[in-house]
Coordinates of C-alpha atoms and ligand atoms in Angstrom, one line a residue:
X10 CA 11.6 5.1 228.9
X11 CA 13.3 4.4 232.2
X12 CA 11.8 2.1 235.2
X13 CA 13.0 2.2 238.5
X14 CA 15.8 0.1 239.4
X15 CA 13.9 -1.4 242.4
X16 CA 10.8 -2.2 240.1
X17 CA 13.7 -3.5 237.2
X18 CA 15.2 -5.7 239.9
X19 CA 12.1 -7.4 241.2
X20 CA 11.0 -8.2 237.6
X21 CA 14.2 -10.0 237.1
X22 CA 13.8 -11.7 240.2
X23 CA 10.1 -12.7 239.1
X24 CA 11.3 -13.6 235.6
X25 CA 13.8 -16.5 237.0
X26 CA 10.2 -18.4 238.1
X27 CA 8.1 -16.5 235.2
X28 CA 6.1 -19.0 233.2
X29 CA 5.1 -17.8 229.5
X30 CA 2.0 -18.1 228.1
X31 CA 0.4 -21.4 226.1
X32 CA -1.7 -21.9 223.6
X33 CA -3.1 -24.4 221.5
X34 CA -4.0 -22.0 218.5
X35 CA -2.7 -18.5 218.3
X36 CA -0.6 -16.2 220.1
X37 CA 0.1 -12.5 220.1
X38 CA 2.6 -10.5 221.6
X39 CA 3.0 -6.8 221.8
X40 CA 4.0 -3.7 224.2
X41 CA 0.7 -2.7 224.8
X42 CA -2.2 -4.4 226.3
X43 CA -4.9 -3.1 224.3
X44 CA -2.8 -3.6 221.1
X45 CA -2.7 -7.4 222.4
X46 CA -6.4 -7.2 223.0
X47 CA -6.8 -5.7 219.3
X48 CA -4.9 -8.6 217.7
X49 CA -6.5 -11.5 219.4
X50 CA -9.4 -10.3 218.6
X51 CA -8.9 -10.2 214.9
X52 CA -7.6 -13.8 215.1
X53 CA -10.4 -14.5 216.7
X54 CA -12.9 -13.3 214.3
X55 CA -11.2 -15.1 211.8
X56 CA -8.5 -12.9 210.5
X57 CA -5.3 -14.3 210.0
X58 CA -1.9 -13.4 211.3
X59 CA -1.2 -10.8 208.8
X60 CA -4.7 -9.5 209.7
X61 CA -3.7 -9.4 213.1
X62 CA -0.3 -7.7 212.5
X63 CA -1.5 -4.7 210.5
X64 CA -4.7 -4.4 213.3
X65 CA -1.7 -4.2 216.1
X66 CA 0.4 -1.5 214.0
X67 CA -2.4 0.6 213.7
X68 CA -3.5 0.4 217.5
X69 CA 0.0 0.7 218.8
X70 CA 0.1 4.3 216.5
X71 CA -2.6 5.2 219.1
X72 CA -1.5 3.4 222.5
X73 CA 2.2 3.3 221.8
X74 CA 3.2 6.6 220.9
X75 CA 6.6 6.9 221.6
X76 CA 7.5 4.2 219.2
X77 CA 3.7 2.5 217.6
X78 CA 3.7 4.7 214.6
X79 CA 2.0 6.2 211.5
X80 CA 4.8 8.8 210.7
X81 CA 7.9 6.2 211.1
X82 CA 8.8 2.6 209.6
X83 CA 10.2 -0.4 210.1
X84 CA 10.6 -4.0 208.8
X85 CA 8.3 -7.4 209.3
X86 CA 9.7 -11.0 208.5
X87 CA 6.1 -13.2 207.5
X88 CA 6.3 -16.8 207.3
X89 CA 3.4 -17.7 205.1
X90 CA 2.5 -21.3 206.2
X91 CA 0.7 -22.5 202.6
X92 CA 3.9 -21.0 200.8
X93 CA 5.9 -22.6 203.2
X94 CA 8.1 -19.0 202.4
X95 CA 9.4 -16.5 204.3
X96 CA 9.0 -12.7 203.0
X97 CA 10.7 -9.5 204.3
X98 CA 8.8 -6.3 204.2
X99 CA 10.8 -3.0 204.4
X100 CA 9.2 -0.1 205.1
X101 CA 11.9 1.9 206.2
X102 CA 11.9 5.5 205.9
X103 CA 13.9 7.2 203.1
X104 CA 15.7 10.3 202.9
X105 CA 13.8 13.2 201.0
X106 CA 14.5 13.6 197.3
X107 CA 16.2 17.3 198.5
X108 CA 18.6 15.7 201.5
X109 CA 22.3 16.2 201.1
X110 CA 25.4 14.9 202.8
X111 CA 25.6 17.6 205.0
X112 CA 22.6 18.9 205.5
X113 CA 23.1 19.1 209.1
X114 CA 26.5 20.8 209.2
X115 CA 27.2 24.4 209.6
X116 CA 29.3 26.1 207.2
X117 CA 32.7 25.1 209.2
X118 CA 31.1 21.9 208.8
X119 CA 30.5 21.2 212.2
X120 CA 27.5 19.3 213.3
X121 CA 24.3 21.8 214.2
X122 CA 23.6 20.5 217.5
X123 CA 20.1 18.3 217.4
X124 CA 19.2 19.5 213.9
X125 CA 18.9 15.5 213.1
X126 CA 16.6 14.7 216.0
X127 CA 14.7 17.5 216.9
X128 CA 13.6 19.4 213.5
X129 CA 11.6 19.2 210.6
X130 CA 14.5 18.4 208.8
X131 CA 14.7 15.1 210.9
X132 CA 12.2 13.2 209.5
X133 CA 12.6 10.6 206.8
X134 CA 9.6 10.0 204.5
X135 CA 7.6 7.8 206.4
X136 CA 6.8 3.9 205.2
X137 CA 4.5 2.6 207.8
X138 CA 1.2 3.3 206.1
X139 CA 2.4 1.9 203.1
X140 CA 4.0 -0.9 204.4
X141 CA 0.5 -2.4 206.2
X142 CA -1.6 -1.5 203.0
X143 CA 1.3 -3.7 201.2
X144 CA 1.4 -6.6 203.5
X145 CA -2.1 -6.8 203.7
X146 CA -2.8 -6.8 199.6
X147 CA -0.5 -9.4 199.3
X148 CA -1.7 -11.6 202.6
X149 CA -4.7 -10.3 204.4
X150 CA -7.8 -11.8 204.2
X151 CA -10.2 -9.2 206.3
X152 CA -11.1 -6.0 205.1
X153 CA -9.0 -3.0 205.7
X154 CA -11.9 -1.6 207.4
X155 CA -11.7 -4.0 210.2
X156 CA -8.2 -4.2 210.5
X157 CA -8.2 -0.2 211.5
X158 CA -11.3 0.7 213.4
X159 CA -10.3 -0.9 216.2
X160 CA -7.6 2.2 216.6
X161 CA -9.8 4.7 215.5
X162 CA -11.9 4.0 218.4
X163 CA -8.9 3.8 220.9
X164 CA -7.8 6.8 219.8
X165 CA -11.6 9.0 219.4
X166 CA -12.8 7.3 223.0
X167 CA -9.3 7.6 224.6
X168 CA -7.7 5.1 226.5
X169 CA -6.1 5.0 230.5
X170 CA -2.1 5.8 230.5
X171 CA -0.3 3.8 232.5
X172 CA 1.9 5.0 235.2
X173 CA 4.9 4.7 233.2
X174 CA 3.2 6.4 230.2
X175 CA 1.9 9.3 232.6
X176 CA 5.6 9.7 233.7
X177 CA 6.8 9.3 230.5
X178 CA 5.1 12.2 228.9
X179 CA 5.8 14.3 231.7
X180 CA 9.5 13.7 231.1
X181 CA 9.6 14.9 227.7
X182 CA 7.5 17.8 228.3
X183 CA 10.8 19.8 226.9
X184 CA 10.7 18.0 223.4
X185 CA 6.9 18.6 222.8
X186 CA 7.6 21.9 223.5
X187 CA 8.2 22.7 219.8
X188 CA 5.5 24.8 218.5
X189 CA 3.7 22.0 216.4
X190 CA 0.8 20.1 217.7
X191 CA 2.3 18.0 220.2
X192 CA 1.8 20.7 222.7
X193 CA -1.2 20.3 222.7
X194 CA -1.7 16.7 222.7
X195 CA 1.1 15.6 225.0
X196 CA 1.5 18.3 227.1
X197 CA -0.8 18.9 229.7
X198 CA -1.6 22.6 230.6
X199 CA -3.1 22.4 233.8
X200 CA -1.0 19.6 235.6
X201 CA 1.2 16.6 235.2
X202 CA -0.2 13.6 233.5
X203 CA -1.4 10.9 236.2
X204 CA -1.7 7.3 235.7
X205 CA -5.5 6.5 234.6
X206 CA -6.1 9.7 232.7
X207 CA -7.9 9.0 229.8
X208 CA -5.6 10.0 226.8
X209 CA -7.8 11.2 223.8
X210 CA -6.2 11.6 220.4
X211 CA -8.9 13.3 218.3
X212 CA -6.6 14.2 215.4
X213 CA -5.1 11.0 214.9
X214 CA -8.6 9.2 214.9
X215 CA -9.9 11.5 212.2
X216 CA -6.6 10.7 210.2
X217 CA -7.4 6.9 210.7
X218 CA -10.7 7.4 209.7
X219 CA -9.2 9.0 206.6
X220 CA -7.0 6.1 205.9
X221 CA -10.1 3.6 206.4
X222 CA -12.2 5.5 203.8
X223 CA -9.8 6.6 201.0
X224 CA -7.2 3.9 201.8
X225 CA -3.3 4.6 201.7
X226 CA -3.0 7.2 199.0
X227 CA -4.9 10.0 201.1
X228 CA -1.6 9.6 203.3
X229 CA 0.9 9.3 200.3
X230 CA -1.4 11.7 197.8
X231 CA -4.4 13.3 199.4
X232 CA -5.5 15.5 202.1
X233 CA -3.1 14.1 204.9
X234 CA 0.4 14.2 202.5
X235 CA -0.9 17.8 201.7
X236 CA -1.1 18.5 205.6
X237 CA 2.2 16.8 206.5
X238 CA 3.8 18.7 203.3
X239 CA 1.8 22.3 204.1
X240 CA 3.2 22.3 207.7
X241 CA 6.9 20.8 206.8
X242 CA 7.2 23.6 204.4
X243 CA 6.1 26.6 206.6
X244 CA 8.6 24.9 209.1
X245 CA 12.0 24.9 206.9
X246 CA 11.3 20.6 206.2
X247 CA 11.7 18.8 203.3
X248 CA 9.4 16.4 202.7
X249 CA 7.3 17.2 199.2
X250 CA 4.2 15.9 197.6
X251 CA 6.6 13.6 195.0
X252 CA 8.4 12.6 197.9
X253 CA 5.3 10.9 199.6
X254 CA 3.7 9.8 196.1
X255 CA 7.6 8.2 195.3
X256 CA 7.7 6.3 198.6
X257 CA 8.3 2.7 197.9
X258 CA 7.9 -0.3 199.9
X259 CA 9.8 -3.5 199.1
X260 CA 9.4 -7.3 199.8
X261 CA 12.6 -8.8 199.9
X262 CA 13.9 -12.3 200.3
X263 CA 15.0 -12.6 204.1
X264 CA 18.8 -12.8 205.0
X265 CA 19.2 -16.8 206.3
X266 CA 22.0 -18.8 207.8
X267 CA 22.3 -21.8 209.9
X268 CA 22.9 -22.6 213.1
X269 CA 23.7 -25.8 214.2
X270 CA 20.4 -27.3 213.1
X271 CA 18.3 -24.9 212.7
X272 CA 18.0 -21.9 210.2
X273 CA 17.9 -18.5 211.3
X274 CA 16.2 -15.7 209.4
X275 CA 15.8 -12.2 209.6
X276 CA 15.9 -8.6 208.2
X277 CA 18.7 -7.6 205.4
X278 CA 19.6 -4.5 204.4
X279 CA 18.7 -1.7 205.2
X280 CA 18.9 -3.4 208.4
X281 CA 22.3 -4.6 209.8
X282 CA 20.3 -7.1 212.5
X283 CA 20.2 -10.0 209.8
X284 CA 23.9 -9.7 208.8
X285 CA 25.0 -9.3 212.3
X286 CA 23.3 -11.9 214.0
X287 CA 24.2 -14.3 211.3
X288 CA 27.6 -13.6 211.6
X289 CA 27.8 -13.3 215.2
X290 CA 25.8 -17.0 215.3
X291 CA 28.3 -18.3 212.6
X292 CA 31.1 -17.7 215.2
X293 CA 29.7 -18.9 218.0
X294 CA 29.4 -22.4 216.0
X295 CA 32.9 -23.0 216.4
X296 CA 32.7 -22.8 220.0
X297 CA 31.3 -25.3 222.5
X298 CA 29.0 -23.6 224.5
X299 CA 27.9 -26.8 226.3
X300 CA 31.0 -26.0 228.4
X301 CA 29.7 -22.2 229.4
X302 CA 27.3 -22.2 231.9
X303 CA 24.5 -19.0 231.4
X304 CA 26.6 -15.5 232.2
X305 CA 29.6 -17.6 233.2
X306 CA 32.9 -15.5 232.8
X307 CA 34.1 -17.6 229.9
X308 CA 30.7 -16.8 228.3
X309 CA 30.7 -13.3 228.4
X310 CA 34.1 -12.9 227.2
X311 CA 33.2 -15.0 224.2
X312 CA 30.2 -13.5 223.5
X313 CA 31.6 -9.5 224.1
X314 CA 34.1 -10.5 221.8
X315 CA 31.8 -12.2 219.1
X316 CA 29.7 -8.8 219.3
X317 CA 32.7 -6.8 218.9
X318 CA 33.6 -8.2 215.6
X319 CA 30.6 -7.6 214.3
X320 CA 29.8 -4.3 215.5
X321 CA 33.0 -3.4 214.0
X322 CA 32.3 -4.9 210.4
X323 CA 28.8 -3.2 210.8
X324 CA 30.2 0.4 211.1
X325 CA 32.6 -0.1 208.4
X326 CA 30.8 -2.1 205.6
X327 CA 26.8 -1.6 206.1
X328 CA 24.4 0.7 204.7
X329 CA 21.5 0.8 202.5
X330 CA 22.5 -2.1 199.5
X331 CA 20.7 0.1 196.9
X332 CA 23.4 2.8 197.5
X333 CA 26.5 0.8 198.9
X334 CA 27.6 -2.5 197.7
X335 CA 28.1 -4.1 201.2
X336 CA 30.2 -7.5 201.2
X337 CA 27.7 -9.1 202.4
X338 CA 28.4 -13.1 201.5
X339 CA 31.7 -12.6 203.2
X340 CA 30.5 -11.0 206.1
X341 CA 27.9 -14.0 206.4
X342 CA 30.3 -17.0 205.3
X343 CA 31.3 -19.5 207.5
X344 CA 35.1 -19.0 206.4
X345 CA 35.1 -15.5 207.5
X346 CA 33.7 -16.7 210.7
X347 CA 36.2 -19.8 211.0
X348 CA 38.9 -16.8 210.5
X349 CA 37.3 -14.8 213.4
X350 CA 37.2 -17.7 215.8
X351 CA 40.8 -18.8 215.1
X352 CA 41.8 -14.9 216.4
X353 CA 39.5 -15.4 219.3
X354 CA 40.8 -18.8 219.9
X355 CA 44.6 -17.4 219.7
X356 CA 43.8 -14.5 222.0
X357 CA 45.4 -12.2 219.9
X358 CA 44.7 -8.7 220.5
X359 CA 42.9 -7.8 217.9
X360 CA 43.2 -4.0 217.2
X361 CA 39.8 -2.2 215.6
X362 CA 39.8 1.3 213.4
X363 CA 38.1 4.2 215.2
X364 CA 34.1 3.6 214.4
X365 CA 30.8 3.4 216.0
X366 CA 29.7 3.3 219.5
X367 CA 26.1 3.8 220.7
X368 CA 23.9 4.9 223.4
X369 CA 21.3 2.3 223.6
X370 CA 17.5 4.2 222.7
X371 CA 14.2 2.2 223.8
X372 CA 12.2 3.7 221.3
X373 CA 11.6 1.0 218.8
X374 CA 8.8 -1.3 219.2
X375 CA 8.6 -5.4 218.2
X376 CA 5.3 -7.7 218.0
X377 CA 4.7 -10.9 217.0
X378 CA 2.0 -12.9 215.9
X379 CA 1.0 -16.6 215.1
X380 CA -2.0 -17.7 213.7
X381 CA -4.1 -21.1 213.5
X382 CA -3.0 -22.2 210.2
X383 CA 0.9 -21.8 211.6
X384 CA 1.9 -18.4 209.7
X385 CA 4.1 -16.0 211.6
X386 CA 4.8 -12.2 211.9
X387 CA 7.7 -10.8 213.3
X388 CA 7.7 -7.0 213.2
X389 CA 9.7 -4.5 214.8
X390 CA 8.6 -0.6 213.8
X391 CA 10.2 2.7 215.2
X392 CA 10.0 6.7 215.0
X393 CA 13.8 6.6 216.1
X394 CA 14.3 8.1 219.4
X395 CA 11.3 8.0 222.3
X396 CA 8.4 10.1 220.6
X397 CA 10.8 10.4 217.2
X398 CA 11.4 14.3 216.2
X399 CA 8.5 15.1 218.8
X400 CA 6.8 16.8 215.8
X401 CA 3.0 16.3 215.3
X402 CA 2.2 17.5 211.5
X403 CA -0.2 20.1 212.0
X404 CA -3.9 18.7 212.2
X405 CA -2.9 15.1 211.8
X406 CA -1.8 13.6 215.0
X407 CA 1.1 12.0 213.4
X408 CA 4.3 12.3 215.2
X409 CA 6.9 12.4 212.4
X410 CA 10.1 10.1 212.9
X411 CA 13.3 11.3 213.7
X412 CA 15.3 8.7 211.3
X413 CA 17.7 10.9 209.6
X414 CA 20.0 10.6 212.4
X415 CA 20.5 6.4 212.0
X416 CA 22.3 8.1 208.9
X417 CA 26.5 9.0 209.3
X418 CA 25.7 12.6 209.4
X419 CA 29.3 13.5 210.0
X420 CA 32.5 11.4 209.3
X421 CA 34.3 11.2 212.4
X422 CA 31.7 12.7 214.3
X423 CA 29.5 10.6 216.7
X424 CA 25.6 11.4 216.1
X425 CA 23.1 10.6 218.8
X426 CA 23.5 6.6 218.8
X427 CA 27.5 7.5 218.7
X428 CA 27.5 6.5 214.7
X429 CA 31.0 8.0 213.7
X430 CA 30.4 6.8 210.3
X431 CA 31.1 5.4 207.2
X432 CA 30.5 6.5 203.5
X433 CA 28.2 2.9 203.4
X434 CA 25.8 5.2 205.6
X435 CA 25.9 8.9 204.6
X436 CA 22.7 10.5 203.5
X437 CA 22.0 10.7 200.0
X438 CA 18.4 11.5 198.6
X439 CA 15.7 8.7 198.6
X440 CA 18.8 6.3 200.6
X441 CA 17.4 4.5 203.9
X442 CA 19.3 4.6 207.3
X443 CA 21.1 1.8 208.1
X444 CA 19.0 0.3 210.9
X445 CA 19.6 -2.2 213.8
X446 CA 16.1 -4.0 214.0
X447 CA 15.8 -7.4 213.9
X448 CA 12.9 -8.9 213.5
X449 CA 13.7 -12.9 213.3
X450 CA 12.3 -16.1 212.5
X451 CA 13.8 -19.5 213.3
X452 CA 13.4 -22.5 211.6
X453 CA 13.9 -26.6 212.1
X454 CA 13.3 -29.2 209.3
X455 CA 11.8 -26.5 207.2
X456 CA 9.2 -24.9 209.7
X457 CA 9.2 -22.2 211.6
X458 CA 9.9 -22.9 215.3
X459 CA 10.5 -19.3 217.1
X460 CA 9.7 -15.9 216.4
X461 CA 11.5 -13.0 218.3
X462 CA 12.8 -9.5 218.5
X463 CA 13.3 -6.2 220.5
X464 CA 13.5 -2.6 220.8
X465 CA 16.4 -1.2 222.4
X466 CA 19.0 0.8 219.7
X467 CA 22.3 -1.0 218.8
X468 CA 21.4 -3.8 221.6
X469 CA 18.7 -5.0 219.1
X470 CA 20.9 -7.0 218.1
X471 CA 22.7 -8.4 220.5
X472 CA 19.6 -8.8 222.8
X473 CA 17.9 -11.2 219.9
X474 CA 21.4 -13.0 219.9
X475 CA 21.0 -13.8 223.5
X476 CA 17.3 -14.8 223.3
X477 CA 18.1 -17.3 220.6
X478 CA 21.0 -18.8 222.5
X479 CA 19.0 -19.1 225.9
X480 CA 16.3 -20.9 223.8
X481 CA 18.6 -23.6 222.0
X482 CA 21.5 -23.3 224.0
X483 CA 20.7 -22.9 227.9
X484 CA 17.1 -24.7 227.3
X485 CA 15.3 -22.1 228.5
X486 CA 11.8 -21.6 228.1
X487 CA 10.9 -18.3 225.9
X488 CA 9.8 -16.2 228.9
X489 CA 13.4 -16.8 230.6
X490 CA 14.6 -16.5 227.4
X491 CA 13.9 -13.2 227.0
X492 CA 13.5 -12.0 230.8
X493 CA 17.1 -13.5 231.5
X494 CA 19.8 -10.7 232.1
X495 CA 21.7 -9.5 229.3
X496 CA 25.1 -8.0 228.4
X497 CA 26.3 -6.2 225.7
X498 CA 29.9 -5.1 223.8
X499 CA 29.5 -2.8 220.7
X500 CA 33.1 -2.4 219.6
X501 CA 33.6 1.0 221.0
X502 CA 34.6 2.1 223.3
X503 CA 37.1 -0.6 223.4
X504 CA 36.9 -3.3 225.9
X505 CA 33.6 -2.2 227.7
X506 CA 31.2 -4.8 228.7
X507 CA 27.7 -3.3 229.5
X508 CA 25.7 -5.1 231.9
X509 CA 22.5 -5.0 233.5
X510 CA 22.2 -3.5 237.2
X511 CA 22.3 -6.9 239.3
X512 CA 22.5 -9.0 235.8
X513 CA 25.9 -10.7 236.5
X514 CA 27.7 -11.5 239.7
X515 CA 29.8 -9.4 241.5
X516 CA 32.8 -11.9 241.3
X517 CA 32.7 -12.2 237.3
X518 CA 32.1 -8.4 237.5
X519 CA 35.3 -8.3 239.3
X520 CA 36.8 -10.7 237.2
X521 CA 36.0 -9.0 233.9
X522 CA 37.7 -5.7 235.4
X523 CA 40.7 -7.8 236.2
X524 CA 41.3 -8.8 232.7
X525 CA 41.2 -5.1 231.8
X526 CA 37.5 -5.0 230.8
X527 CA 35.6 -2.0 231.9
X528 CA 31.9 -2.9 233.2
X529 CA 29.3 -0.4 232.5
X530 CA 26.2 -0.8 234.4
X531 CA 23.2 0.1 231.9
X532 CA 20.0 0.5 232.4
X533 CA 17.8 -2.5 230.8
X534 CA 18.7 -3.8 227.1
X535 CA 15.8 -4.1 225.0
X536 CA 12.0 -5.4 225.6
X537 CA 12.0 -8.6 223.6
X538 CA 9.2 -10.7 222.9
X539 CA 8.7 -14.0 220.8
X540 CA 6.6 -17.2 220.2
X541 CA 7.9 -20.7 220.0
X542 CA 6.2 -23.3 218.7
X543 CA 6.2 -26.9 220.4
X544 CA 4.7 -29.8 219.8
X545 CA 2.1 -29.0 222.4
X546 CA 1.1 -25.7 220.8
X547 CA 2.7 -22.1 221.0
X548 CA 4.4 -20.4 224.4
X549 CA 4.4 -16.5 224.2
X550 CA 6.9 -14.8 226.2
X551 CA 7.2 -11.5 227.1
X552 CA 10.0 -9.3 228.2
X553 CA 9.5 -8.5 232.5
X554 CA 11.2 -5.3 231.7
X555 CA 8.4 -3.8 230.5
X556 CA 4.9 -3.3 230.0
X557 CA 3.9 -6.0 227.4
X558 CA 1.2 -8.1 227.1
X559 CA 0.6 -12.2 225.5
X560 CA -2.6 -13.5 224.7
X561 CA -2.9 -16.7 223.4
X562 CA -6.0 -19.8 223.1
Ligands
LIG628 N1 16.2 3.7 214.7 C1 16.9 2.7 215.3 C2 17.0 1.6 214.2 O1 16.1 1.3 213.3 O2 17.9 0.7 214.5

């Protein structure tokens, strides 16, 4: 979703004096005001952070269809206050059992354009429904009925489209013209969608009703599974009943590292986010950032270099660890960070092997919840690109993901995100594609003090990094931290620094250019949100770049 430049610039200006959202008890922050309402109501009615998060996840599948989902997957970091422990929930999609390394190549070994993006082959086996049931089984307190009902109500009664959403549906009309049910749902046959149109999703409402009444089984081994599989087998897709039945959610330990006096915990494999965040913070720790003001030339040069190292390693070494043995300990060690820091300080030119570069995607969505007892949820989930594959499984209202494109589909050839790829992230049956999603919780003295996350494709990780530094180095409040202009470097294209419009001054741009950097003005990078815990309560911050909302009380 793109917003007009003028609007974006105004948002950035407004953000400089924007206040964060203060509360003494609990805060919910999501991409859509109706989902935030749902999450806040669950808390008011006595639910905990997990209850609220599950209700938000189902609600976003209705009100934020470009990224909220039942047909996709994601990651949740959950801090349980009673246990004083953080858990990482992996409900990432996985490749169907019939998937093969070369499934998106023609007989000459060339990539078949768009096959991994906009076809029935593009979908991985979805994890969201099982993920939400798993976390609820373990930590929820309210009935699943209570948590799914708000989403059902909105789907059946409809909700008013914002100008942004109406414009987006119209923009993606070509993508929805695919012969699947998305044509009747997301295309208005009579005229373009307009702001204020009431958007009703009857099939999705019925699907959610079935899940409410029959539980997750109906999605993975019942009538919904049968509908998905029938549509997929009629249209050349690979997902079978066995794929759905065998799908597993994993509860893992998060990956954690120390940055100064803080402990930063984030998502392990199959996300690259946690490893990259810790690696970058380890390197940055070797520099006295108090010498660099925010977005000064020295600061940007340092960040760009650090990002470049992390993304080079990401491309070569990271993939689903159940299939590829990534050197995680080395990548996240202080010793390795010291070696890289010395290279940066020496000014030595660093050569990099050809690897990956990305284009940003704004298709994922993040939400954060903290409840009265101090339980914390940091959740990022996605369909991959906006509206995923664009395919709605017949009779279900469920938009299916195109997460297969997050694999390296052919060595040496960039996929949608610019992935040139390595063996670490090649397609294998049941493997999960490498992700950049980085739901993160930061601890001080054994207790959480901040949660943060963002959509933004490859820019998720650098967005989260800068939000953390904005708070802990540049003394910004959470609102300022998520709204401040960002930069991005992703190793390749070499020496290329991405900036936001009006994000850094013309003098600094000139200075970077004179030192051999290519400056590319991008759209906006990520749509971050987070919550900070202070002595006097909770502060929620939503990004000024898009429609986001926070409720605290
Ligand atoms: N599909 C985007 C990501 O997982 O990073």
